[in-house]
């Protein structure tokens, strides 16, 4: 009995000991092993992956992409455009190098075209209607590209049809000040004005002239503004160099708004409500037509009247006169008129965006968007196919790694190949209107690479100040094209730099304050942190306002490969730099956005505003103290958030803290949106980056309101200045609150 009792006690003790050991090691094991998702959630950007990506970006692949994309002209909604749609889908749906998903988004949009059977004409006609001179209807051919039957005749999209005839005058750049000065010398009623590109928007050259009685407008590119004065195609211009030949004509969209003109603030789907055509604003009220500088030379050098000011003179070997109105008494064109016969017509056409996505592994509901438009005016080798070629190489490299199971980003990456950009940023604008809520709530950043390479000298970048640091970091890791042991960053700082109070000497990053490309809707309408990046030329060596073949029939693969980027190594550098930024935005545990750099820009804007405006505002009893306090609050909040990020071990804290901080960074620019601040500016809501006619490096609404108040007699105009100060103060203060600790 005692023996059985002892055996029982020993067995119980053994079981108890065994249980304790199991419990101990079991607890120890469970305490040291986390669920499998924890490792994914806390993973940061992999620097070795970035190195692998950089090594695989291939300049020859980019070259071949461009060769394919430029085989035929591909103006929006044409057969050539559909050919590029299919090419993009094929690449993005490739089973070995494609994306997770690719599809097309279609919109029914309002476009303007010339009549191929009735070409637009510009002529000089005598009183008896005899044609004394006729401008070219087609650019001169130097390669088979210009002979393609799908090359569209030069025209001004959205110019109304019409047949105005009148005496010619020279109106410089067609700015309001130009017409005002011209009108003090010449009676402009019933005249045709010839203007040069630059200084004012395309449509504005007609919009500004119409109130003075101008009935038609010509526009040309002066060799002074694009060719450094070079004019002869015998040995100076293309095909001998990158300079514009005499017959080259810059096409373009002549409207001041972006997005589909008939469906403002609505996505242009088949059954969407459309405003009456008569209610469209921002388009020329009178006919306008672009011509080459060889024709402009014939017209301008025959003008009579007084000599125009020195600043109005160009490269022609004659004095640019105002016009009598009309031609000199000694001219063969004396007493003759200039006549425009414009046969443009408008159509509703189906335009496609091509979309692709790589789904995120941890935060699939957070989007980094990378976009470039696909449509061109003719072959579009540089604009936009240089950017499309780069985007296709990025997706090839990243898509292959996804397909091979070697990588998947933390956040989702959306790629957009936008349609109908050349007609007014239509594809990207319609996309933001269709997905307004989703994009507003979920988009981390937008990267725009339109013209990837203007030339091969240096990087050029523009964007929100919060992106400055990640652009710098990426550019330091990429070799500058053709330079041994020099990074893109080190080369860039030699061409464009500024001194930062915080960072010292750094490269100059511009601002996205207008609507020059597809970033517009993301910045101004949605308030999404955005950037635009390209390689460009040495501005100390040329005064060209853009690459000379821009929007002409000469922007071809031949032109790009011979004169813009032989070897495509600048394209490769852009692909590496933009791709590096893309990966960091998609993969970093904490978004690489710096609020303190934003604070520095606000302080710069404030200092300029104080210098320019404070004394006059004090005289009118308008205080700038509220905006000073707001900017100081933003600086304090940004400094505090930076400190929170630096002092936190976020990889070992709750994922919700990381998500909260990232949302603060992601949503910062949304805080600067005010839908009522600019009622006269369509779809401009960002109070820091809206376009400005005052051209001052400060807050745009304030600068414009101040300039207008100074020019008017009415004291009530100063109320608008006070209003914009209040809008700014409250927006900046509100943005500061979003960076503070959550309450």
XYZ file of C-alpha atoms in Angstrom:
743
model
C 0.000 0.000 0.000
C 2.811 2.364 1.039
C 4.745 1.299 -2.042
C 1.810 2.137 -4.326
C 1.390 5.490 -2.562
C 5.103 6.318 -3.071
C 4.907 5.317 -6.744
C 1.839 7.533 -7.143
C 3.582 10.488 -5.504
C 6.686 10.025 -7.680
C 4.595 9.753 -10.852
C 2.567 12.833 -9.946
C 5.750 14.757 -9.267
C 7.172 13.641 -12.599
C 4.011 14.678 -14.464
C 3.967 18.032 -12.627
C 7.648 18.628 -13.423
C 7.108 17.642 -17.043
C 4.120 19.988 -17.258
C 6.084 22.848 -15.757
C 8.916 22.260 -18.233
C 6.481 22.145 -21.144
C 4.793 25.279 -19.897
C 8.088 27.061 -19.397
C 9.493 26.276 -22.818
C 6.123 26.718 -24.450
C 5.711 30.200 -22.963
C 9.314 31.025 -23.807
C 8.819 29.929 -27.405
C 5.565 31.816 -27.858
C 7.049 34.962 -26.321
C 10.005 34.915 -28.712
C 8.150 34.169 -31.946
C 5.843 36.727 -33.533
C 3.144 36.064 -36.087
C 4.447 35.872 -39.640
C 2.861 39.170 -40.642
C 4.907 41.149 -38.108
C 8.099 40.825 -40.139
C 6.338 42.089 -43.263
C 4.692 44.987 -41.466
C 7.954 46.265 -40.017
C 10.102 45.772 -43.114
C 11.785 48.903 -44.448
C 13.121 49.732 -47.902
C 15.796 47.261 -49.020
C 18.904 49.122 -50.217
C 20.268 45.997 -51.898
C 17.064 45.766 -53.930
C 17.512 49.360 -55.088
C 21.074 48.529 -56.167
C 19.733 45.542 -58.094
C 17.091 47.713 -59.748
C 19.646 50.339 -60.774
C 21.879 47.715 -62.332
C 19.080 46.251 -64.446
C 17.785 49.474 -66.038
C 18.983 49.163 -69.632
C 19.563 52.096 -71.990
C 19.228 49.868 -75.058
C 15.809 48.663 -73.924
C 14.759 52.314 -73.594
C 16.100 53.044 -77.069
C 14.096 50.181 -78.560
C 10.980 51.263 -76.675
C 11.310 54.687 -78.280
C 11.907 53.227 -81.723
C 8.672 51.237 -81.452
C 6.608 54.103 -80.024
C 7.624 56.537 -82.772
C 6.995 54.360 -85.812
C 3.814 56.257 -86.631
C 2.254 59.570 -85.574
C -0.065 59.008 -82.616
C -2.203 62.054 -81.988
C -4.951 61.396 -79.448
C -7.813 59.131 -80.603
C -6.212 58.361 -84.009
C -5.341 54.901 -85.305
C -1.738 55.523 -84.274
C -2.884 56.272 -80.719
C -4.805 52.998 -80.588
C -1.655 51.237 -81.780
C 0.234 52.603 -78.761
C -2.646 51.594 -76.460
C -2.287 48.019 -77.646
C 1.491 48.179 -77.293
C 1.212 49.355 -73.665
C -1.333 46.655 -72.824
C 0.820 43.972 -74.415
C 3.835 45.008 -72.378
C 1.980 45.387 -69.092
C 0.152 42.073 -69.535
C 3.303 40.130 -70.415
C 3.415 36.917 -68.319
C 7.136 37.303 -67.555
C 7.695 41.053 -67.185
C 4.211 42.528 -66.887
C 2.271 43.969 -63.980
C -0.295 42.308 -61.732
C -3.092 43.800 -63.785
C -3.458 46.195 -66.745
C -6.567 47.640 -68.349
C -7.889 50.625 -70.297
C -10.078 53.417 -68.940
C -12.180 55.139 -71.609
C -13.598 58.648 -71.732
C -15.698 60.458 -74.337
C -13.954 63.798 -74.735
C -14.347 67.016 -76.729
C -11.448 67.492 -79.143
C -10.611 69.903 -81.971
C -9.154 68.940 -85.354
C -8.305 70.552 -88.692
C -10.145 69.395 -91.796
C -7.777 67.082 -93.733
C -9.755 67.766 -96.919
C -9.800 71.524 -96.449
C -6.481 72.664 -94.955
C -6.202 75.900 -93.005
C -4.651 78.727 -95.038
C -2.840 81.979 -94.327
C -2.505 84.328 -97.294
C -1.712 87.907 -98.208
C -4.438 89.162 -100.534
C -4.697 92.320 -102.611
C -7.805 94.540 -102.619
C -8.976 92.500 -105.622
C -8.540 89.240 -103.637
C -5.466 88.191 -105.620
C -3.232 85.959 -103.505
C 0.155 87.649 -103.277
C 1.678 85.224 -100.766
C 0.633 81.929 -99.174
C 2.119 80.458 -96.032
C 3.150 76.795 -96.024
C 0.392 74.339 -95.229
C 2.852 71.516 -94.456
C 6.329 71.395 -92.954
C 9.254 70.655 -95.269
C 10.373 67.018 -95.460
C 13.914 66.031 -94.521
C 13.268 62.350 -93.641
C 10.465 59.914 -94.523
C 8.865 60.692 -91.131
C 7.546 64.037 -92.380
C 5.930 62.314 -95.384
C 3.735 60.035 -93.310
C 0.128 60.729 -94.384
C -0.946 60.801 -90.728
C 1.204 63.878 -89.942
C -1.425 66.422 -88.923
C -1.287 69.840 -90.543
C -0.100 72.552 -88.125
C -3.135 74.071 -86.400
C -4.351 75.635 -83.175
C -6.603 73.159 -81.378
C -9.858 74.812 -80.195
C -9.418 77.813 -82.482
C -12.834 78.623 -83.926
C -13.331 78.298 -87.652
C -13.562 81.530 -89.574
C -12.225 83.690 -92.372
C -11.001 86.969 -90.874
C -9.236 89.438 -93.159
C -7.508 92.615 -92.095
C -4.389 94.728 -91.893
C -1.454 93.064 -90.125
C 0.081 94.335 -86.865
C 2.887 92.936 -84.727
C 1.877 92.320 -81.075
C 5.074 90.783 -79.681
C 4.014 87.943 -77.313
C 0.343 88.849 -77.145
C 0.439 89.748 -73.452
C -2.125 92.243 -72.103
C 0.669 94.806 -71.768
C 1.722 94.196 -75.392
C -1.741 94.870 -76.780
C -2.136 97.879 -74.491
C 1.088 99.430 -75.778
C 0.301 98.581 -79.387
C -3.166 100.119 -79.081
C -1.654 103.471 -78.064
C 0.014 103.637 -81.488
C -2.276 101.696 -83.823
C -6.042 101.361 -84.119
C -6.405 97.606 -83.637
C -10.027 97.301 -84.716
C -10.363 94.850 -87.588
C -6.675 93.879 -87.597
C -4.829 90.562 -87.721
C -2.096 90.343 -85.072
C 1.068 88.310 -85.513
C 2.581 87.198 -82.202
C 5.478 85.045 -81.113
C 5.387 82.122 -78.709
C 6.325 82.819 -75.109
C 5.244 85.332 -72.463
C 1.563 84.395 -72.539
C -0.358 81.168 -72.954
C -1.318 80.050 -76.442
C -5.015 80.861 -76.113
C -4.291 84.093 -74.252
C -2.696 85.589 -77.363
C -6.163 85.642 -78.922
C -8.132 86.210 -75.713
C -6.028 89.288 -74.878
C -6.335 90.775 -78.376
C -10.063 90.373 -78.949
C -11.174 93.194 -76.594
C -9.114 95.646 -78.650
C -10.924 94.653 -81.843
C -8.337 92.196 -83.184
C -10.203 89.689 -85.406
C -7.536 87.051 -86.010
C -4.104 86.028 -84.684
C -1.001 84.349 -86.080
C 1.628 82.845 -83.814
C 5.147 81.712 -84.658
C 8.397 80.716 -82.941
C 11.069 83.387 -83.298
C 14.606 82.034 -83.871
C 15.776 84.269 -81.024
C 13.579 82.339 -78.585
C 14.257 78.791 -79.807
C 17.308 78.680 -82.098
C 19.802 81.092 -80.534
C 19.281 83.121 -83.709
C 20.070 80.272 -86.113
C 17.820 80.296 -89.205
C 19.203 78.420 -92.227
C 18.440 74.786 -93.015
C 21.344 74.645 -95.461
C 23.840 73.901 -92.693
C 22.531 75.212 -89.340
C 19.126 73.788 -88.381
C 17.762 70.223 -88.433
C 18.800 67.890 -90.073
C 22.270 69.315 -89.314
C 21.622 70.137 -85.639
C 18.870 70.195 -83.020
C 17.644 73.649 -84.099
C 14.174 74.166 -85.584
C 14.051 74.351 -89.412
C 12.428 77.460 -90.939
C 9.200 75.654 -91.808
C 8.797 74.028 -88.392
C 5.531 74.866 -86.623
C 4.667 74.339 -82.979
C 1.207 72.825 -82.682
C -0.685 72.970 -79.412
C -3.905 73.118 -77.473
C -5.189 76.679 -77.357
C -7.262 76.544 -74.182
C -6.597 77.831 -70.678
C -8.386 75.113 -68.668
C -7.357 71.510 -68.179
C -9.594 68.487 -68.485
C -12.498 67.849 -70.837
C -14.127 71.173 -71.701
C -17.718 69.882 -71.726
C -17.679 68.027 -68.390
C -16.070 70.331 -65.792
C -15.532 68.518 -62.463
C -17.158 65.365 -63.877
C -15.545 62.356 -65.523
C -16.334 62.420 -69.257
C -18.207 59.132 -69.550
C -20.718 58.433 -72.316
C -23.776 59.404 -70.277
C -22.216 62.253 -68.276
C -23.996 65.609 -68.360
C -22.315 68.031 -70.782
C -22.544 71.790 -70.731
C -23.645 73.573 -73.923
C -20.743 74.277 -76.262
C -21.555 77.996 -76.095
C -20.785 77.943 -72.359
C -17.190 76.758 -72.787
C -14.694 79.280 -71.438
C -10.945 79.634 -71.820
C -10.733 79.107 -75.585
C -9.907 81.663 -78.309
C -12.865 83.883 -79.234
C -11.293 84.615 -82.640
C -9.446 82.414 -85.165
C -5.764 81.780 -84.512
C -3.214 79.802 -86.532
C 0.466 78.863 -85.977
C 3.004 79.319 -88.798
C 6.735 78.722 -89.310
C 9.316 81.452 -88.883
C 10.116 81.445 -92.601
C 6.588 82.725 -93.240
C 6.652 85.037 -90.232
C 9.854 86.565 -91.651
C 8.101 87.398 -94.917
C 5.264 89.122 -93.083
C 7.041 90.944 -90.245
C 9.835 92.384 -92.377
C 7.259 93.993 -94.676
C 5.340 95.753 -91.881
C 5.101 99.529 -91.813
C 4.447 101.900 -88.940
C 6.725 102.804 -86.058
C 9.553 100.577 -84.886
C 8.591 98.299 -82.014
C 10.533 98.567 -78.719
C 13.921 96.907 -78.390
C 12.472 94.134 -76.208
C 10.078 93.238 -79.036
C 12.848 92.736 -81.608
C 13.762 89.202 -82.690
C 16.313 87.483 -84.932
C 15.122 88.553 -88.364
C 17.515 90.839 -90.241
C 14.994 93.675 -90.291
C 13.362 96.107 -87.892
C 10.225 94.687 -86.292
C 7.631 97.458 -86.790
C 4.198 97.725 -85.167
C 2.452 97.810 -88.529
C 0.786 100.885 -89.994
C -1.543 98.947 -89.535
C -0.482 96.949 -92.543
C 2.577 96.847 -94.741
C 5.106 99.494 -95.819
C 4.276 101.769 -98.730
C 7.349 100.383 -100.477
C 6.332 96.757 -99.942
C 4.973 94.514 -102.653
C 2.204 93.845 -100.092
C 1.280 97.537 -99.732
C -2.435 98.079 -99.140
C -2.952 94.311 -98.895
C -4.641 92.310 -96.150
C -3.722 89.128 -94.366
C -6.453 86.507 -94.505
C -6.953 83.442 -92.330
C -9.102 80.583 -93.613
C -9.595 78.276 -90.642
C -11.665 75.111 -91.035
C -11.201 73.521 -87.607
C -14.042 71.433 -86.232
C -14.808 69.783 -82.900
C -15.803 66.184 -82.173
C -16.647 63.928 -79.253
C -14.036 61.163 -79.419
C -13.256 58.085 -77.337
C -9.885 58.491 -75.581
C -8.155 55.845 -73.477
C -5.910 55.822 -70.456
C -3.911 52.615 -70.043
C -3.612 51.691 -66.373
C -1.472 49.103 -64.613
C -0.899 48.117 -61.012
C 1.528 46.234 -58.784
C -0.416 45.399 -55.624
C 1.166 46.226 -52.293
C 1.922 43.450 -49.826
C 1.346 45.334 -46.546
C -0.611 48.485 -47.375
C -2.357 47.759 -50.683
C -4.764 50.635 -49.973
C -1.956 53.195 -50.164
C -1.004 54.224 -53.694
C 2.122 55.620 -55.260
C 1.139 56.735 -58.767
C 3.602 57.084 -61.649
C 2.326 58.666 -64.834
C 3.197 59.880 -68.310
C 0.964 60.799 -71.214
C 1.056 58.681 -74.344
C -0.440 60.872 -77.088
C 1.649 63.201 -79.236
C 1.055 65.831 -81.894
C 3.067 63.937 -84.502
C 5.661 61.199 -83.813
C 6.450 62.709 -80.417
C 9.854 61.156 -79.786
C 10.713 63.552 -76.970
C 7.234 64.739 -76.045
C 6.019 62.372 -74.695
C 7.607 59.139 -75.864
C 10.897 59.708 -74.062
C 8.863 59.485 -70.848
C 6.829 56.514 -72.048
C 10.033 54.677 -73.005
C 11.396 55.245 -69.510
C 8.151 54.128 -67.861
C 8.114 50.929 -69.908
C 11.651 50.135 -68.782
C 10.728 50.709 -65.124
C 7.748 48.390 -65.420
C 9.843 45.761 -67.232
C 12.434 45.629 -64.457
C 9.970 45.812 -61.557
C 7.425 43.544 -63.253
C 10.035 40.835 -63.822
C 11.025 40.894 -60.152
C 7.390 40.629 -59.096
C 6.738 37.740 -61.495
C 9.839 35.936 -60.226
C 8.701 36.362 -56.623
C 11.776 38.393 -55.712
C 9.948 41.548 -54.670
C 6.591 43.081 -53.964
C 6.225 46.658 -52.751
C 4.836 47.541 -49.354
C 2.311 49.905 -50.972
C 0.522 49.548 -54.301
C 2.072 51.189 -57.353
C -0.304 52.468 -60.038
C 1.037 53.288 -63.493
C -0.919 55.627 -65.759
C -0.408 56.097 -69.490
C -2.640 59.125 -69.952
C -4.564 59.853 -73.136
C -5.326 63.216 -74.797
C -2.862 65.189 -72.678
C -1.929 67.415 -75.583
C -5.501 68.704 -75.769
C -5.451 69.905 -72.158
C -4.251 67.195 -69.728
C -7.513 65.386 -70.366
C -6.746 61.744 -69.500
C -5.204 62.460 -66.095
C -7.844 65.063 -65.222
C -10.716 62.711 -66.043
C -9.065 59.962 -63.988
C -8.850 62.226 -60.935
C -12.471 63.270 -61.395
C -13.697 59.688 -61.701
C -11.781 58.434 -58.673
C -11.765 61.660 -56.674
C -12.629 60.195 -53.267
C -10.455 57.099 -53.482
C -7.407 58.984 -54.720
C -7.869 61.770 -52.176
C -7.957 59.329 -49.288
C -5.331 56.812 -50.387
C -2.656 58.389 -52.602
C 0.778 58.874 -51.077
C 2.404 60.686 -54.007
C 2.363 61.192 -57.763
C 5.505 61.023 -59.941
C 5.242 62.618 -63.388
C 7.791 61.921 -66.119
C 6.475 63.546 -69.289
C 9.461 64.654 -71.363
C 12.127 62.485 -69.747
C 14.998 64.093 -71.642
C 15.030 67.623 -73.094
C 18.808 67.360 -73.497
C 21.736 65.639 -71.804
C 23.380 68.187 -69.474
C 21.739 67.960 -66.043
C 18.793 66.861 -63.946
C 15.794 69.130 -63.501
C 13.229 68.418 -60.807
C 10.152 70.203 -59.520
C 7.783 69.218 -56.767
C 6.452 69.776 -53.297
C 9.236 70.707 -50.850
C 8.536 67.595 -48.766
C 9.883 65.459 -51.630
C 13.167 67.331 -51.921
C 15.135 65.026 -49.646
C 14.119 61.766 -51.325
C 14.932 63.229 -54.757
C 18.372 64.216 -53.460
C 18.946 60.770 -51.963
C 17.981 59.011 -55.179
C 20.082 61.286 -57.387
C 23.175 60.650 -55.245
C 22.955 56.945 -56.067
C 22.860 57.367 -59.852
C 25.872 58.013 -62.074
C 25.686 61.179 -64.172
C 25.559 60.345 -67.900
C 28.995 60.429 -69.496
C 30.804 61.578 -66.346
C 33.140 59.260 -64.463
C 32.816 59.173 -60.657
C 30.174 61.908 -60.635
C 26.642 61.389 -59.401
C 23.548 62.943 -60.912
C 23.306 64.995 -57.692
C 26.874 66.314 -57.886
C 26.414 67.236 -61.532
C 23.021 68.856 -60.876
C 24.297 71.125 -58.110
C 26.795 72.640 -60.528
C 24.035 73.803 -62.883
C 21.256 74.943 -60.545
C 21.630 75.500 -56.827
C 20.500 77.558 -53.868
C 21.603 78.086 -50.282
C 19.260 76.579 -47.711
C 19.353 77.863 -44.105
C 19.169 74.230 -42.993
C 21.113 72.259 -45.589
C 23.582 74.766 -47.033
C 24.262 74.603 -50.761
C 21.809 72.210 -52.458
C 20.411 71.687 -55.970
C 17.493 73.864 -56.963
C 14.132 72.079 -56.931
C 11.374 73.996 -58.689
C 7.704 74.219 -57.784
C 4.658 72.831 -59.613
C 2.788 76.120 -59.687
C 1.148 75.840 -63.104
C -0.552 73.244 -65.266
C 2.216 72.313 -67.665
C 1.762 68.549 -67.508
C -0.259 65.758 -65.944
C 0.738 66.592 -62.378
C -1.796 69.471 -62.536
C -4.920 67.619 -61.405
C -3.002 65.737 -58.706
C -1.474 68.929 -57.266
C -4.156 71.562 -57.751
C -7.366 69.535 -57.634
C -6.535 66.693 -55.249
C -3.688 68.168 -53.190
C -1.458 65.117 -53.669
C 2.272 65.429 -53.048
C 3.766 65.400 -56.561
C 6.965 65.765 -58.531
C 8.094 66.127 -62.142
C 11.569 65.075 -63.248
C 13.627 65.225 -66.444
C 17.093 65.703 -67.878
C 17.654 69.057 -69.547
C 20.148 71.372 -71.200
C 22.799 73.793 -69.993
C 20.978 77.128 -69.926
C 24.262 79.012 -70.022
C 24.820 77.652 -73.542
C 21.406 78.216 -75.115
C 18.447 80.549 -74.673
C 16.013 78.040 -76.179
C 12.786 78.130 -74.177
C 12.343 74.401 -74.874
C 13.948 71.817 -77.146
C 13.563 73.265 -80.670
C 11.586 70.468 -82.366
C 8.844 70.668 -79.716
C 5.379 69.824 -81.141
C 6.661 69.753 -84.716
C 6.983 67.050 -87.373
C 10.720 66.893 -86.614
C 10.336 65.398 -83.106
C 11.279 61.919 -84.346
C 13.451 58.965 -83.357
C 16.093 60.298 -85.754
C 16.087 63.674 -83.972
C 16.147 62.155 -80.472
C 18.890 59.612 -81.168
C 21.172 62.049 -83.010
C 20.758 65.362 -81.202
C 19.013 64.892 -77.853
C 20.483 61.766 -76.263
C 22.823 59.644 -78.385
C 23.177 56.291 -76.637
C 20.128 56.993 -74.427
C 22.232 57.268 -71.285
C 20.357 60.353 -70.053
C 17.128 58.395 -70.446
C 18.750 55.661 -68.378
C 19.738 58.175 -65.681
C 16.162 59.461 -65.455
C 14.801 55.911 -65.274
C 17.196 55.106 -62.441
C 16.505 58.308 -60.519
C 12.728 58.311 -60.901
C 12.593 54.570 -60.230
C 14.692 54.985 -57.091
C 12.275 57.612 -55.778
C 9.335 55.374 -56.706
C 10.718 52.391 -54.787
C 11.467 54.504 -51.709
C 7.965 55.950 -51.668
C 6.454 52.491 -52.133
C 8.692 50.537 -49.744
C 9.851 52.781 -46.886
C 8.415 51.968 -43.463
C 8.025 55.701 -42.801
C 7.253 57.784 -45.869
C 10.359 59.736 -46.958
C 8.559 63.091 -46.835
C 10.100 65.990 -44.923
C 7.750 68.564 -43.414
C 10.590 70.806 -42.237
C 11.618 71.391 -45.849
C 8.030 72.486 -46.478
C 8.320 74.886 -43.527
C 11.434 76.419 -45.079
C 9.545 77.160 -48.293
C 6.631 78.731 -46.416
C 9.118 80.899 -44.537
C 10.734 81.981 -47.815
C 7.313 82.856 -49.253
C 6.426 84.763 -46.089
C 9.671 86.753 -46.091
C 9.064 87.780 -49.705
C 5.475 88.779 -48.937
C 6.556 90.854 -45.947
C 9.202 92.648 -48.011
C 6.866 93.356 -50.919
C 3.560 94.036 -49.209
C 3.663 94.694 -45.467
C 4.238 98.449 -45.481
C 1.427 99.134 -47.936
C -0.899 96.771 -46.076
C -0.152 98.487 -42.762
C -1.060 101.794 -44.373
C -4.444 100.244 -45.163
C -4.825 98.725 -41.692
C -4.412 95.161 -42.906
C -2.218 93.092 -40.601
C 0.170 90.333 -41.652
C 0.508 89.058 -38.087
C -1.943 86.161 -38.569
C 0.056 84.675 -41.442
C 3.307 85.179 -39.523
C 1.848 83.254 -36.588
C 0.537 80.538 -38.916
C 3.930 79.961 -40.555
C 5.599 79.870 -37.116
C 3.016 77.301 -35.972
C 3.735 75.187 -39.035
C 7.476 75.289 -38.346
C 6.932 74.207 -34.728
C 4.606 71.381 -35.728
C 6.974 70.158 -38.452
C 9.919 70.207 -36.056
C 7.908 68.260 -33.501
C 6.836 65.595 -36.013
C 10.416 65.238 -37.240
C 11.498 64.711 -33.629
C 8.800 62.087 -33.064
C 9.978 60.181 -36.136
C 13.665 60.371 -35.181
C 13.123 59.387 -31.552
C 10.771 56.470 -32.217
C 11.821 52.889 -32.841
C 8.965 52.462 -35.262
C 10.012 48.987 -36.407
C 9.304 47.760 -32.865
C 6.207 49.799 -32.107
C 2.609 49.191 -32.983
C 1.965 49.368 -36.738
C -0.851 51.787 -35.970
C 1.675 54.418 -34.884
C 3.536 54.079 -38.170
C 0.256 54.286 -40.062
C -0.766 57.410 -38.125
C 2.515 59.200 -38.860
C 2.400 58.179 -42.508
C -1.143 59.479 -42.818
C -0.029 62.807 -41.362
C 2.723 62.988 -43.986
C 0.516 61.757 -46.829
C -2.363 64.134 -46.142
C -0.343 67.293 -45.524
C -0.966 68.877 -48.919
C -4.716 68.181 -48.668
C -4.749 70.701 -45.801
C -3.788 73.471 -48.235
C -6.866 72.946 -50.427
C -9.574 75.609 -50.484
C -12.262 75.078 -53.138
C -13.427 78.716 -52.878
C -10.080 80.511 -52.968
C -9.789 80.848 -56.751
C -13.282 80.962 -58.299
C -11.829 82.401 -61.521
C -9.294 79.580 -61.918
C -10.769 76.254 -62.970
C -9.730 73.317 -60.713
C -7.061 75.284 -58.838
C -7.608 74.691 -55.116
C -4.087 74.527 -53.617
C -3.449 77.895 -51.962
C 0.353 77.496 -52.000
C 0.902 76.247 -55.557
C -1.885 77.790 -57.657
C -0.792 79.567 -60.823
C -0.103 83.289 -60.572
C -0.018 86.112 -63.103
C 1.963 88.337 -60.733
C 5.076 86.165 -61.154
C 6.342 86.797 -57.614
C 8.061 84.079 -55.514
C 5.380 84.146 -52.857
C 1.815 83.032 -52.125
C -0.046 83.158 -55.479
C -3.477 84.344 -54.395
C -2.006 87.106 -52.265
C 0.392 88.210 -55.018
C -2.343 88.370 -57.662
C -4.802 90.171 -55.387
C -2.154 92.719 -54.387
C -1.126 93.371 -58.011
C -4.758 93.870 -59.002
C -5.468 96.187 -56.062
C -2.467 98.337 -56.969
C -3.733 98.702 -60.545
C -7.294 99.702 -59.599
C -8.681 102.905 -58.148
C -11.400 101.194 -56.099
C -10.407 100.740 -52.471
C -12.620 97.636 -52.306
C -9.936 95.732 -54.235
C -7.870 95.700 -51.041
C -10.610 93.641 -49.400
C -9.573 90.804 -51.717
C -5.996 91.123 -50.487
C -7.235 90.856 -46.896
C -9.362 87.861 -47.912
C -6.389 85.991 -49.377
C -4.307 86.717 -46.281
C -7.058 85.114 -44.210
C -7.340 82.126 -46.566
C -3.588 81.548 -46.318
C -3.374 82.051 -42.570
C -6.123 79.572 -41.852
C -4.908 77.014 -44.394
C -1.351 77.067 -43.035
C -2.600 76.973 -39.437
C -4.857 74.058 -40.360
C -1.956 72.231 -41.985
C 0.090 72.739 -38.817
C -2.674 71.131 -36.761
C -2.559 68.010 -38.954
C 1.117 67.541 -38.025
C 0.541 67.814 -34.288
C -0.141 64.892 -31.966
C -3.580 63.438 -32.446
C -6.129 64.630 -29.870
